[in-house]
Amino acid sequence: MAIEFKTPDVIEKQLQPVRTVAENVMRPESRQLDDLEHARPVKFVHMMWPQMRQMELANLEAGLARARKTTNGDSGPTNGAPAKASIANLSLVHMIEMLSWGDAGVYLCIPGSALGGAAINAVGTPEQLERFLRRFTEGEPKWGAMAMTEPQAGSDTSNIQTTATFDAQTNEWVLNGQKIFCTSGKLALEESDGLVVVWATVDKQAGRAGMKPFVVEAGTPGAVIAKVEEKLGIRASDTAAIILDNCRVPAENLLGDAEVKTGQGNKGFKGAMKTFDATRPIVAASAIGIGRAAFEYARDILAKQGVRMEYDKPRWKLSTVQADLLEMEAQLHAAWLLTLKATAMLDAKQENQLESSMCKVKAGKAVTWVTQKAVELLGPLGYSTELLVEKWMRDAKINDIYEGTGQINTLIVARAILGYTRTELK
Ligand SMILES: Cc1cc2nc3c(=O)[nH]c(=O)nc-3n(C[C@H](O)[C@H](O)[C@H](O)COP(=O)(O)OP(=O)(O)OC[C@H]3O[C@@H](n4cnc5c(N)ncnc54)[C@H](O)[C@@H]3O)c2cc1C
C-alpha cells in the first residue's frame, strides 16, 4: 500500500480560513490576553462557536449511534466489513496545529464539551449523551471540562481522595473533595451552562477500580470555584481549582457502572481513560503549532540577516546557527509525523495507545527545545516582550505536563514496547 504524506486537499481547504483567523484574530490579541491573564477572547469565542456547535452535533450523533449499539448489545458492523475509516481526527489535528500557531492559550478558550464531552461520549448511555451533550449543539457558548487532578493525585490517579457516597434516600451521589488545575473549570461551572466531569472514588480501598466519573453541571450547589491559577504560559486559558462540598448530583450523573469491578470488568474507568488515546495527539498537534510559530519567526528574522536554510549542504559545511535551524525543523517534523500516525490509526479505529503517547512525548520535548532555541538564536530580541517568541517559550511547556507528563507517557511507551504491566513498570 502506498503511503501518502501529502495533506489531503479537503484539509488544505479547511485550513485556509483557520489560518486567516489565526493570523488576523488570534495573533493581534496574543500579547494583551497574555498580559491580562484572566480576560476572555470574546470575539474569537463567538467566531468559533457556530463551527464548534456543528462539530459537537456530529460528535453527538456518532456517540448516540455507538451508545445505542452498546445498549442493544450490538458490538459492531454485522456484515464482517471493517469499520469505514474517516479523516475527522486528521482534520482536527491540522486545525489545532494551526490555531496553536495562532495562540495556544486562546485556542484553549474555544467553547465546546472538550475533555468532559470525550468522557461522556466514551461511556455514556444514549440518555446521558442527550442530557449532557445536546446543550453544546445549541444556544450560547458553553464549556465542558474534566477534573481529575488533586493536590496529592496528579500522575498517580489511583490516589484520588475526592469521595462519592450514595444517598439512597434521595437517589443522589454526594461528592466531597478538592480538584485543582481544571482547564476551563470556571468557564464550565460559572460562566456558561456547561459541565465538569469529576473523578471521585466510591471505594478508597479499591484503587482505580473504585474511581468513577460524575457529571457536575453548572449551578450545582456545593461545586465552587476556589481560585483561578496564574500561570507561566497559556495564560489566556482558564485553569481553576474546584471545591466539592457536599455537592449532590442525581444518581443518573454517574457515567458507567456504580459497581466496583477490577480487571476486565472495570470498563467505565478504562473507557474514559481511552479518551486520552484520542486527545494526546491533539496536545501534540498544539505543541507543534507553537513550535512552528517560534521556528518560522526565528528563521525569517535570521534570513533577513543573511542566514539561510541550506538543505543541500552537508552538516559540517553549515554554520552553527544554520545547523540549529535545520535541527529545529527536523524535530518538529519528526513529532508531526508521529502525530499523523497516531491520528491516522485513530481514524482507522485501530488501537493507538502506544503511538498516541509516543507523539505526545516527542512533541512535548520538541516544542520545549525548539522554542528555547528560538529565544536563544534571537538573543535579547527573543527574550524581549516586544516579540511573541518569549511567550511561545512559556506556552510550550504545558504540552509536556498535562494529559500525562513526558515521564508518564514515556512509561506508557516503555510498557507497551517491553510488554510490562502497570505494576511491573512504574
Ligand atoms: C495548565 C494546566 C492545565 C491542566 N488541566 C487539567 C485538567 O483539565 N484536568 C485535570 O484533571 N488535570 C489538569 N492538569 C493537571 C495535570 O494533568 C497534572 O499536573 C499532571 O498530570 C501532573 O501531575 P502533578 O502535577 O500532580 O505532578 P506529579 O504527578 O506530582 O509529578 C511531578 C513530576 O514527577 C514526575 N513523575 C511522577 N510520577 C512518575 C513516575 N512514576 N516515573 C517518573 N516520573 C514521574 C512527573 O513526570 C513530573 O515531572 C493541568 C495542569 C496544568 C499545569
Short mmCIF file of C-alpha atoms and ligand atoms in Angstrom, two decimals:
data_model
loop_
_atom_site.label_atom_id
_atom_site.label_comp_id
_atom_site.label_asym_id
_atom_site.label_seq_id
_atom_site.Cartn_x
_atom_site.Cartn_y
_atom_site.Cartn_z
CA MET A 1 0.00 0.00 0.00
CA ALA A 2 1.33 3.42 -0.93
CA ILE A 3 1.98 5.75 1.99
CA GLU A 4 0.74 9.27 1.35
CA PHE A 5 2.19 12.17 3.33
CA LYS A 6 0.57 14.98 1.39
CA THR A 7 -2.10 16.86 3.34
CA PRO A 8 -5.43 15.90 1.73
CA ASP A 9 -6.87 18.69 -0.45
CA VAL A 10 -10.03 18.79 1.61
CA ILE A 11 -7.99 19.53 4.76
CA GLU A 12 -5.90 22.13 2.94
CA LYS A 13 -9.14 23.89 2.04
CA GLN A 14 -10.43 23.71 5.61
CA LEU A 15 -7.16 25.16 6.86
CA GLN A 16 -7.34 28.35 4.80
CA PRO A 17 -9.97 30.13 6.93
CA VAL A 18 -8.33 28.77 10.11
CA ARG A 19 -5.04 30.34 9.05
CA THR A 20 -6.84 33.64 8.48
CA VAL A 21 -8.37 33.50 11.97
CA ALA A 22 -5.01 32.56 13.50
CA GLU A 23 -3.26 35.44 11.77
CA ASN A 24 -5.89 38.14 11.99
CA VAL A 25 -7.86 37.39 15.14
CA MET A 26 -5.59 35.40 17.46
CA ARG A 27 -2.13 36.87 16.90
CA PRO A 28 -3.17 40.53 17.26
CA GLU A 29 -4.69 39.78 20.70
CA SER A 30 -1.93 37.45 21.88
CA ARG A 31 0.12 39.88 23.91
CA GLN A 32 -2.79 41.65 25.53
CA LEU A 33 -4.54 38.42 26.59
CA ASP A 34 -1.27 37.09 27.96
CA ASP A 35 -0.74 40.28 29.98
CA LEU A 36 -4.31 40.42 31.29
CA GLU A 37 -4.33 36.66 32.05
CA HIS A 38 -7.98 36.22 33.06
CA ALA A 39 -9.58 38.31 30.30
CA ARG A 40 -11.62 36.32 27.75
CA PRO A 41 -11.09 36.40 23.97
CA VAL A 42 -14.75 37.26 23.43
CA LYS A 43 -14.58 37.99 19.69
CA PHE A 44 -12.73 34.75 19.00
CA VAL A 45 -15.13 32.70 21.17
CA HIS A 46 -18.18 33.97 19.29
CA MET A 47 -16.46 33.48 15.97
CA MET A 48 -15.68 29.83 16.75
CA TRP A 49 -18.96 28.86 18.42
CA PRO A 50 -21.05 28.17 15.27
CA GLN A 51 -18.36 25.79 13.91
CA MET A 52 -18.00 24.15 17.30
CA ARG A 53 -21.75 23.60 17.52
CA GLN A 54 -21.66 21.78 14.19
CA MET A 55 -18.73 19.65 15.29
CA GLU A 56 -20.45 18.88 18.59
CA LEU A 57 -23.58 17.84 16.70
CA ALA A 58 -21.62 15.42 14.51
CA ASN A 59 -19.87 14.00 17.61
CA LEU A 60 -23.17 13.67 19.43
CA GLU A 61 -24.79 11.80 16.55
CA ALA A 62 -21.80 9.45 16.26
CA GLY A 63 -21.80 8.99 20.05
CA LEU A 64 -25.53 8.26 20.10
CA ALA A 65 -25.13 5.63 17.37
CA ARG A 66 -22.33 3.99 19.37
CA ALA A 67 -24.21 4.17 22.67
CA ARG A 68 -27.36 2.70 21.12
CA LYS A 69 -25.34 -0.18 19.68
CA THR A 70 -23.80 -0.86 23.10
CA THR A 71 -27.20 -0.66 24.80
CA ASN A 72 -28.63 -3.12 22.27
CA GLY A 73 -25.65 -5.44 22.78
CA ASP A 74 -24.50 -4.91 19.20
CA SER A 75 -20.70 -4.69 19.20
CA GLY A 76 -20.01 -3.61 15.64
CA PRO A 77 -20.69 -3.99 11.92
CA THR A 78 -22.67 -7.14 11.22
CA ASN A 79 -21.62 -7.73 7.62
CA GLY A 80 -18.00 -8.52 8.52
CA ALA A 81 -16.79 -5.37 6.77
CA PRO A 82 -14.14 -3.31 8.62
CA ALA A 83 -15.35 -0.04 10.09
CA LYS A 84 -15.06 2.74 7.49
CA ALA A 85 -12.06 4.99 8.06
CA SER A 86 -12.64 8.74 8.20
CA ILE A 87 -10.28 11.70 8.31
CA ALA A 88 -12.13 13.54 11.06
CA ASN A 89 -9.27 13.33 13.57
CA LEU A 90 -6.67 14.06 10.92
CA SER A 91 -8.58 17.17 10.03
CA LEU A 92 -8.84 18.11 13.72
CA VAL A 93 -5.10 17.87 14.44
CA HIS A 94 -4.35 20.06 11.43
CA MET A 95 -6.80 22.69 12.69
CA ILE A 96 -5.38 22.59 16.20
CA GLU A 97 -1.82 22.85 14.96
CA MET A 98 -2.84 25.97 13.02
CA LEU A 99 -4.85 27.50 15.87
CA SER A 100 -1.95 26.93 18.27
CA TRP A 101 0.36 28.53 15.74
CA GLY A 102 -2.02 31.48 16.18
CA ASP A 103 -2.10 31.36 20.00
CA ALA A 104 -2.25 28.22 22.15
CA GLY A 105 -3.80 29.95 25.18
CA VAL A 106 -6.55 31.49 23.08
CA TYR A 107 -7.15 28.19 21.26
CA LEU A 108 -7.80 26.58 24.67
CA CYS A 109 -10.65 29.07 25.19
CA ILE A 110 -12.67 27.61 22.31
CA PRO A 111 -16.10 26.69 23.66
CA GLY A 112 -17.20 23.06 23.47
CA SER A 113 -17.53 19.92 25.55
CA ALA A 114 -13.77 19.17 25.35
CA LEU A 115 -12.33 16.50 27.67
CA GLY A 116 -15.56 16.28 29.68
CA GLY A 117 -17.51 15.60 26.50
CA ALA A 118 -14.99 13.00 25.38
CA ALA A 119 -15.51 11.07 28.65
CA ILE A 120 -19.30 11.30 28.37
CA ASN A 121 -19.17 10.23 24.74
CA ALA A 122 -16.91 7.27 25.55
CA VAL A 123 -19.04 5.62 28.23
CA GLY A 124 -22.37 7.47 28.47
CA THR A 125 -25.77 5.94 27.75
CA PRO A 126 -27.92 7.46 24.98
CA GLU A 127 -29.95 9.30 27.67
CA GLN A 128 -26.80 10.73 29.25
CA LEU A 129 -25.46 11.86 25.89
CA GLU A 130 -28.73 13.65 25.17
CA ARG A 131 -28.96 15.19 28.62
CA PHE A 132 -25.37 16.39 28.87
CA LEU A 133 -24.13 16.95 25.32
CA ARG A 134 -27.14 18.35 23.44
CA ARG A 135 -26.50 21.74 25.11
CA PHE A 136 -23.22 22.04 23.20
CA THR A 137 -25.07 21.98 19.89
CA GLU A 138 -27.30 24.97 20.58
CA GLY A 139 -27.68 28.36 22.28
CA GLU A 140 -24.89 30.45 23.76
CA PRO A 141 -21.23 29.31 24.02
CA LYS A 142 -20.67 26.63 26.67
CA TRP A 143 -17.65 24.81 28.06
CA GLY A 144 -17.03 21.28 29.28
CA ALA A 145 -14.10 20.22 31.46
CA MET A 146 -12.61 17.24 33.22
CA ALA A 147 -11.43 17.37 36.83
CA MET A 148 -9.16 14.53 37.78
CA THR A 149 -6.08 16.15 39.34
CA GLU A 150 -5.94 16.78 43.10
CA PRO A 151 -3.19 18.19 45.32
CA GLN A 152 -1.95 14.66 46.06
CA ALA A 153 -3.09 12.93 42.88
CA GLY A 154 -1.68 14.06 39.55
CA SER A 155 0.25 11.39 37.70
CA ASP A 156 -0.86 8.86 40.29
CA THR A 157 -4.57 8.96 39.54
CA SER A 158 -5.22 5.96 41.80
CA ASN A 159 -4.61 8.27 44.80
CA ILE A 160 -7.73 10.36 44.21
CA GLN A 161 -9.23 11.37 47.56
CA THR A 162 -12.47 13.02 46.42
CA THR A 163 -15.26 10.77 47.61
CA ALA A 164 -18.65 9.92 46.17
CA THR A 165 -21.16 8.50 48.62
CA PHE A 166 -24.54 7.26 47.55
CA ASP A 167 -27.57 8.63 49.40
CA ALA A 168 -30.25 6.01 48.82
CA GLN A 169 -32.94 8.23 50.33
CA THR A 170 -32.57 10.95 47.75
CA ASN A 171 -31.09 8.75 44.99
CA GLU A 172 -28.13 11.12 44.74
CA TRP A 173 -24.34 10.92 44.83
CA VAL A 174 -22.69 13.24 47.32
CA LEU A 175 -19.26 14.48 46.24
CA ASN A 176 -16.64 15.85 48.66
CA GLY A 177 -13.09 16.88 47.85
CA GLN A 178 -10.85 19.28 46.02
CA LYS A 179 -9.83 19.41 42.38
CA ILE A 180 -7.01 21.56 41.04
CA PHE A 181 -5.77 22.69 37.63
CA CYS A 182 -9.02 22.11 35.80
CA THR A 183 -8.86 23.60 32.29
CA SER A 184 -11.97 25.71 31.59
CA GLY A 185 -13.36 24.84 35.04
CA LYS A 186 -14.62 28.35 35.74
CA LEU A 187 -15.97 28.79 32.22
CA ALA A 188 -17.84 25.49 32.59
CA LEU A 189 -19.28 25.94 36.06
CA GLU A 190 -19.70 29.69 36.47
CA GLU A 191 -19.60 31.41 33.12
CA SER A 192 -21.80 29.16 31.00
CA ASP A 193 -24.39 26.41 31.18
CA GLY A 194 -21.58 23.87 30.94
CA LEU A 195 -20.41 20.91 32.98
CA VAL A 196 -17.40 19.25 34.55
CA VAL A 197 -16.75 15.52 34.67
CA VAL A 198 -15.40 14.98 38.18
CA TRP A 199 -13.49 11.84 39.13
CA ALA A 200 -14.19 10.54 42.61
CA THR A 201 -13.74 7.31 44.49
CA VAL A 202 -16.67 5.23 45.68
CA ASP A 203 -14.26 2.88 47.49
CA LYS A 204 -10.80 4.14 48.52
CA GLN A 205 -9.51 0.61 49.17
CA ALA A 206 -10.26 -0.43 45.59
CA GLY A 207 -7.75 1.96 43.93
CA ARG A 208 -8.51 2.60 40.27
CA ALA A 209 -11.45 0.19 40.29
CA GLY A 210 -13.21 2.46 42.78
CA MET A 211 -12.76 5.59 40.69
CA LYS A 212 -15.83 6.80 38.85
CA PRO A 213 -16.66 9.83 36.72
CA PHE A 214 -19.62 12.03 37.72
CA VAL A 215 -21.12 14.87 35.73
CA VAL A 216 -21.43 18.09 37.72
CA GLU A 217 -23.49 20.67 35.88
CA ALA A 218 -23.11 24.43 36.11
CA GLY A 219 -25.01 25.85 39.04
CA THR A 220 -24.95 22.66 41.13
CA PRO A 221 -24.88 23.71 44.81
CA GLY A 222 -21.66 22.63 46.55
CA ALA A 223 -19.44 22.92 43.47
CA VAL A 224 -17.45 26.11 43.97
CA ILE A 225 -14.55 27.67 42.09
CA ALA A 226 -11.95 28.23 44.81
CA LYS A 227 -9.45 30.09 42.62
CA VAL A 228 -8.13 30.55 39.12
CA GLU A 229 -4.45 29.87 38.57
CA GLU A 230 -1.90 32.44 37.49
CA LYS A 231 0.44 30.63 35.18
CA LEU A 232 3.74 30.68 33.31
CA GLY A 233 2.15 30.15 29.92
CA ILE A 234 -1.18 29.65 28.12
CA ARG A 235 -2.31 32.48 30.34
CA ALA A 236 -5.46 33.17 28.31
CA SER A 237 -6.65 29.67 29.24
CA ASP A 238 -8.85 29.34 32.32
CA THR A 239 -7.35 26.93 34.90
CA ALA A 240 -9.45 26.54 38.04
CA ALA A 241 -9.43 24.88 41.45
CA ILE A 242 -12.82 23.45 42.43
CA ILE A 243 -14.10 22.61 45.89
CA LEU A 244 -16.80 19.98 46.18
CA ASP A 245 -18.57 20.44 49.46
CA ASN A 246 -21.48 18.03 49.86
CA CYS A 247 -22.13 18.52 46.18
CA ARG A 248 -25.19 16.44 45.29
CA VAL A 249 -25.77 15.10 41.80
CA PRO A 250 -28.56 12.76 40.64
CA ALA A 251 -27.75 9.03 40.52
CA GLU A 252 -28.00 9.25 36.73
CA ASN A 253 -24.97 11.58 36.62
CA LEU A 254 -22.62 8.68 37.23
CA LEU A 255 -21.01 7.68 33.94
CA GLY A 256 -20.80 3.91 33.60
CA ASP A 257 -21.40 1.31 36.26
CA ALA A 258 -21.56 2.01 40.02
CA GLU A 259 -20.25 -1.45 40.81
CA VAL A 260 -16.57 -1.70 41.78
CA LYS A 261 -15.02 -4.16 39.36
CA THR A 262 -11.36 -4.99 38.86
CA GLY A 263 -9.57 -6.32 35.75
CA GLN A 264 -11.52 -6.68 32.54
CA GLY A 265 -14.77 -5.78 34.30
CA ASN A 266 -13.60 -2.23 35.08
CA LYS A 267 -14.79 -0.93 31.72
CA GLY A 268 -16.02 2.50 32.88
CA PHE A 269 -12.58 3.66 34.06
CA LYS A 270 -10.80 2.08 31.11
CA GLY A 271 -13.31 3.51 28.65
CA ALA A 272 -12.89 7.02 29.95
CA MET A 273 -9.09 6.71 30.11
CA LYS A 274 -9.18 5.57 26.48
CA THR A 275 -10.25 9.09 25.61
CA PHE A 276 -6.60 10.08 26.19
CA ASP A 277 -5.64 7.97 23.16
CA ALA A 278 -7.73 10.41 21.14
CA THR A 279 -6.70 13.59 22.94
CA ARG A 280 -2.92 13.11 23.30
CA PRO A 281 -2.36 13.59 19.55
CA ILE A 282 -4.35 16.81 19.89
CA VAL A 283 -1.98 18.03 22.61
CA ALA A 284 0.95 17.01 20.39
CA ALA A 285 -0.53 18.98 17.48
CA SER A 286 -0.95 22.02 19.70
CA ALA A 287 2.69 21.72 20.80
CA ILE A 288 3.84 21.52 17.19
CA GLY A 289 1.81 24.61 16.26
CA ILE A 290 3.59 26.65 18.96
CA GLY A 291 6.94 25.21 17.89
CA ARG A 292 6.30 26.07 14.25
CA ALA A 293 5.39 29.65 15.20
CA ALA A 294 8.72 30.08 17.02
CA PHE A 295 10.75 28.28 14.37
CA GLU A 296 9.28 30.25 11.46
CA TYR A 297 9.73 33.54 13.27
CA ALA A 298 13.39 32.85 14.09
CA ARG A 299 14.04 31.51 10.59
CA ASP A 300 12.53 34.58 8.91
CA ILE A 301 14.34 37.12 11.10
CA LEU A 302 17.65 35.33 10.59
CA ALA A 303 17.04 35.12 6.84
CA LYS A 304 16.91 38.93 6.80
CA GLN A 305 20.40 38.86 8.36
CA GLY A 306 21.61 36.54 5.59
CA VAL A 307 21.33 33.22 7.47
CA ARG A 308 19.57 30.82 5.10
CA MET A 309 18.36 27.26 5.45
CA GLU A 310 20.63 25.22 3.18
CA TYR A 311 19.22 21.73 2.83
CA ASP A 312 21.68 20.54 0.19
CA LYS A 313 24.90 21.17 2.14
CA PRO A 314 26.49 18.58 4.44
CA ARG A 315 26.17 19.47 8.10
CA TRP A 316 29.87 20.23 8.54
CA LYS A 317 29.64 22.99 5.94
CA LEU A 318 26.82 24.77 7.78
CA SER A 319 27.21 27.47 10.39
CA THR A 320 26.07 26.53 13.91
CA VAL A 321 23.02 28.73 13.53
CA GLN A 322 22.08 27.07 10.24
CA ALA A 323 22.52 23.64 11.81
CA ASP A 324 20.34 24.71 14.74
CA LEU A 325 17.59 25.88 12.41
CA LEU A 326 17.67 22.59 10.49
CA GLU A 327 17.55 20.63 13.73
CA MET A 328 14.57 22.68 14.96
CA GLU A 329 12.69 21.95 11.77
CA ALA A 330 13.64 18.27 11.85
CA GLN A 331 12.46 17.86 15.47
CA LEU A 332 9.10 19.40 14.64
CA HIS A 333 8.74 17.23 11.53
CA ALA A 334 9.53 14.08 13.48
CA ALA A 335 6.92 14.96 16.10
CA TRP A 336 4.38 15.83 13.39
CA LEU A 337 4.88 12.51 11.58
CA LEU A 338 4.33 10.61 14.83
CA THR A 339 1.22 12.69 15.45
CA LEU A 340 -0.13 11.95 11.97
CA LYS A 341 0.46 8.24 12.52
CA ALA A 342 -1.33 8.19 15.88
CA THR A 343 -4.20 10.17 14.36
CA ALA A 344 -4.48 8.09 11.17
CA MET A 345 -4.70 4.97 13.37
CA LEU A 346 -7.40 6.63 15.42
CA ASP A 347 -9.36 7.46 12.28
CA ALA A 348 -8.93 3.87 11.11
CA LYS A 349 -10.29 2.75 14.52
CA GLN A 350 -7.05 0.94 15.32
CA GLU A 351 -5.60 0.61 18.82
CA ASN A 352 -3.17 3.57 19.12
CA GLN A 353 -2.23 3.88 22.78
CA LEU A 354 1.48 3.43 22.06
CA GLU A 355 1.53 5.88 19.14
CA SER A 356 -0.62 8.39 20.97
CA SER A 357 1.77 8.50 23.96
CA MET A 358 4.80 8.45 21.65
CA CYS A 359 3.73 11.52 19.69
CA LYS A 360 2.93 13.41 22.87
CA VAL A 361 6.32 12.65 24.44
CA LYS A 362 8.13 13.66 21.26
CA ALA A 363 6.10 16.81 20.65
CA GLY A 364 6.34 17.94 24.29
CA LYS A 365 10.13 17.64 24.23
CA ALA A 366 10.49 19.08 20.73
CA VAL A 367 8.44 22.20 21.42
CA THR A 368 10.22 22.88 24.71
CA TRP A 369 13.60 22.68 22.99
CA VAL A 370 12.61 24.46 19.76
CA THR A 371 11.07 27.48 21.50
CA GLN A 372 14.06 27.84 23.86
CA LYS A 373 16.34 27.63 20.84
CA ALA A 374 14.34 30.36 19.08
CA VAL A 375 14.78 32.67 22.09
CA GLU A 376 18.48 31.80 22.18
CA LEU A 377 19.06 32.40 18.46
CA LEU A 378 17.36 35.79 18.57
CA GLY A 379 19.31 36.89 21.64
CA PRO A 380 17.87 39.82 23.62
CA LEU A 381 15.18 40.26 20.98
CA GLY A 382 13.97 36.73 21.69
CA TYR A 383 13.85 37.50 25.41
CA SER A 384 12.03 40.78 24.96
CA THR A 385 8.27 41.13 25.30
CA GLU A 386 8.34 43.21 22.12
CA LEU A 387 8.10 39.92 20.25
CA LEU A 388 5.94 36.87 20.97
CA VAL A 389 8.89 34.46 20.93
CA GLU A 390 9.38 34.56 24.72
CA LYS A 391 5.64 33.94 25.12
CA TRP A 392 5.77 30.90 22.85
CA MET A 393 8.59 29.55 25.01
CA ARG A 394 6.36 29.94 28.08
CA ASP A 395 3.32 28.49 26.29
CA ALA A 396 5.28 25.45 25.12
CA LYS A 397 5.99 23.69 28.42
CA ILE A 398 2.41 22.79 29.32
CA ASN A 399 2.35 20.25 26.50
CA ASP A 400 4.92 18.25 28.43
CA ILE A 401 2.78 18.36 31.58
CA TYR A 402 -0.96 17.90 31.06
CA GLU A 403 -2.70 14.78 29.79
CA GLY A 404 0.18 12.76 31.19
CA THR A 405 3.61 14.25 31.73
CA GLY A 406 6.52 13.38 29.43
CA GLN A 407 7.74 10.88 32.01
CA ILE A 408 4.34 9.19 32.40
CA ASN A 409 3.83 8.90 28.64
CA THR A 410 7.37 7.52 28.33
CA LEU A 411 6.37 4.88 30.88
CA ILE A 412 3.31 4.00 28.79
CA VAL A 413 5.51 3.69 25.69
CA ALA A 414 8.05 1.54 27.56
CA ARG A 415 5.35 -0.75 28.97
CA ALA A 416 3.79 -1.21 25.55
CA ILE A 417 7.11 -1.97 23.84
CA LEU A 418 8.53 -4.20 26.57
CA GLY A 419 5.26 -5.92 27.41
CA TYR A 420 5.25 -4.91 31.07
CA THR A 421 2.13 -4.28 33.12
CA ARG A 422 1.44 -1.14 35.14
CA THR A 423 2.62 -2.91 38.33
CA GLU A 424 5.75 -4.33 36.73
CA LEU A 425 6.99 -0.96 35.45
CA LYS A 426 6.15 2.16 37.43
C1 LIG B 1 -2.27 24.49 32.92
C2 LIG B 1 -2.70 23.14 33.39
C3 LIG B 1 -3.92 22.63 33.00
C4 LIG B 1 -4.34 21.39 33.46
N1 LIG B 1 -5.58 20.92 33.12
C5 LIG B 1 -6.05 19.80 33.72
C6 LIG B 1 -7.40 19.39 33.54
O1 LIG B 1 -8.15 19.98 32.76
N2 LIG B 1 -7.86 18.33 34.25
C7 LIG B 1 -7.05 17.63 35.11
O2 LIG B 1 -7.54 16.68 35.73
N3 LIG B 1 -5.76 17.97 35.30
C8 LIG B 1 -5.25 19.04 34.62
N4 LIG B 1 -3.95 19.43 34.85
C9 LIG B 1 -3.13 18.67 35.75
C10 LIG B 1 -2.06 17.84 35.03
O3 LIG B 1 -2.66 16.80 34.32
C11 LIG B 1 -1.09 17.37 36.10
O4 LIG B 1 -0.34 18.49 36.52
C12 LIG B 1 -0.17 16.29 35.61
O5 LIG B 1 -0.89 15.10 35.42
C13 LIG B 1 0.98 16.01 36.56
O6 LIG B 1 0.51 15.78 37.83
P1 LIG B 1 1.15 16.55 39.09
O7 LIG B 1 1.09 18.00 38.75
O8 LIG B 1 0.50 16.11 40.32
O9 LIG B 1 2.65 16.12 39.09
P2 LIG B 1 3.27 14.83 39.76
O10 LIG B 1 2.49 13.63 39.38
O11 LIG B 1 3.47 15.09 41.20
O12 LIG B 1 4.66 14.76 39.02
C14 LIG B 1 5.77 15.61 39.35
C15 LIG B 1 6.94 15.17 38.49
O13 LIG B 1 7.27 13.79 38.79
C16 LIG B 1 7.22 13.02 37.59
N5 LIG B 1 6.71 11.67 37.88
C17 LIG B 1 5.57 11.36 38.54
N6 LIG B 1 5.41 10.02 38.59
C18 LIG B 1 6.47 9.48 37.94
C19 LIG B 1 6.88 8.15 37.63
N7 LIG B 1 6.16 7.09 38.01
N8 LIG B 1 8.03 7.97 36.94
C20 LIG B 1 8.78 9.04 36.54
N9 LIG B 1 8.44 10.33 36.80
C21 LIG B 1 7.31 10.54 37.48
C22 LIG B 1 6.28 13.77 36.66
O14 LIG B 1 6.51 13.44 35.32
C23 LIG B 1 6.62 15.21 36.99
O15 LIG B 1 7.76 15.59 36.29
C24 LIG B 1 -3.50 20.64 34.33
C25 LIG B 1 -2.24 21.14 34.70
C26 LIG B 1 -1.84 22.38 34.25
C27 LIG B 1 -0.49 22.89 34.69
#
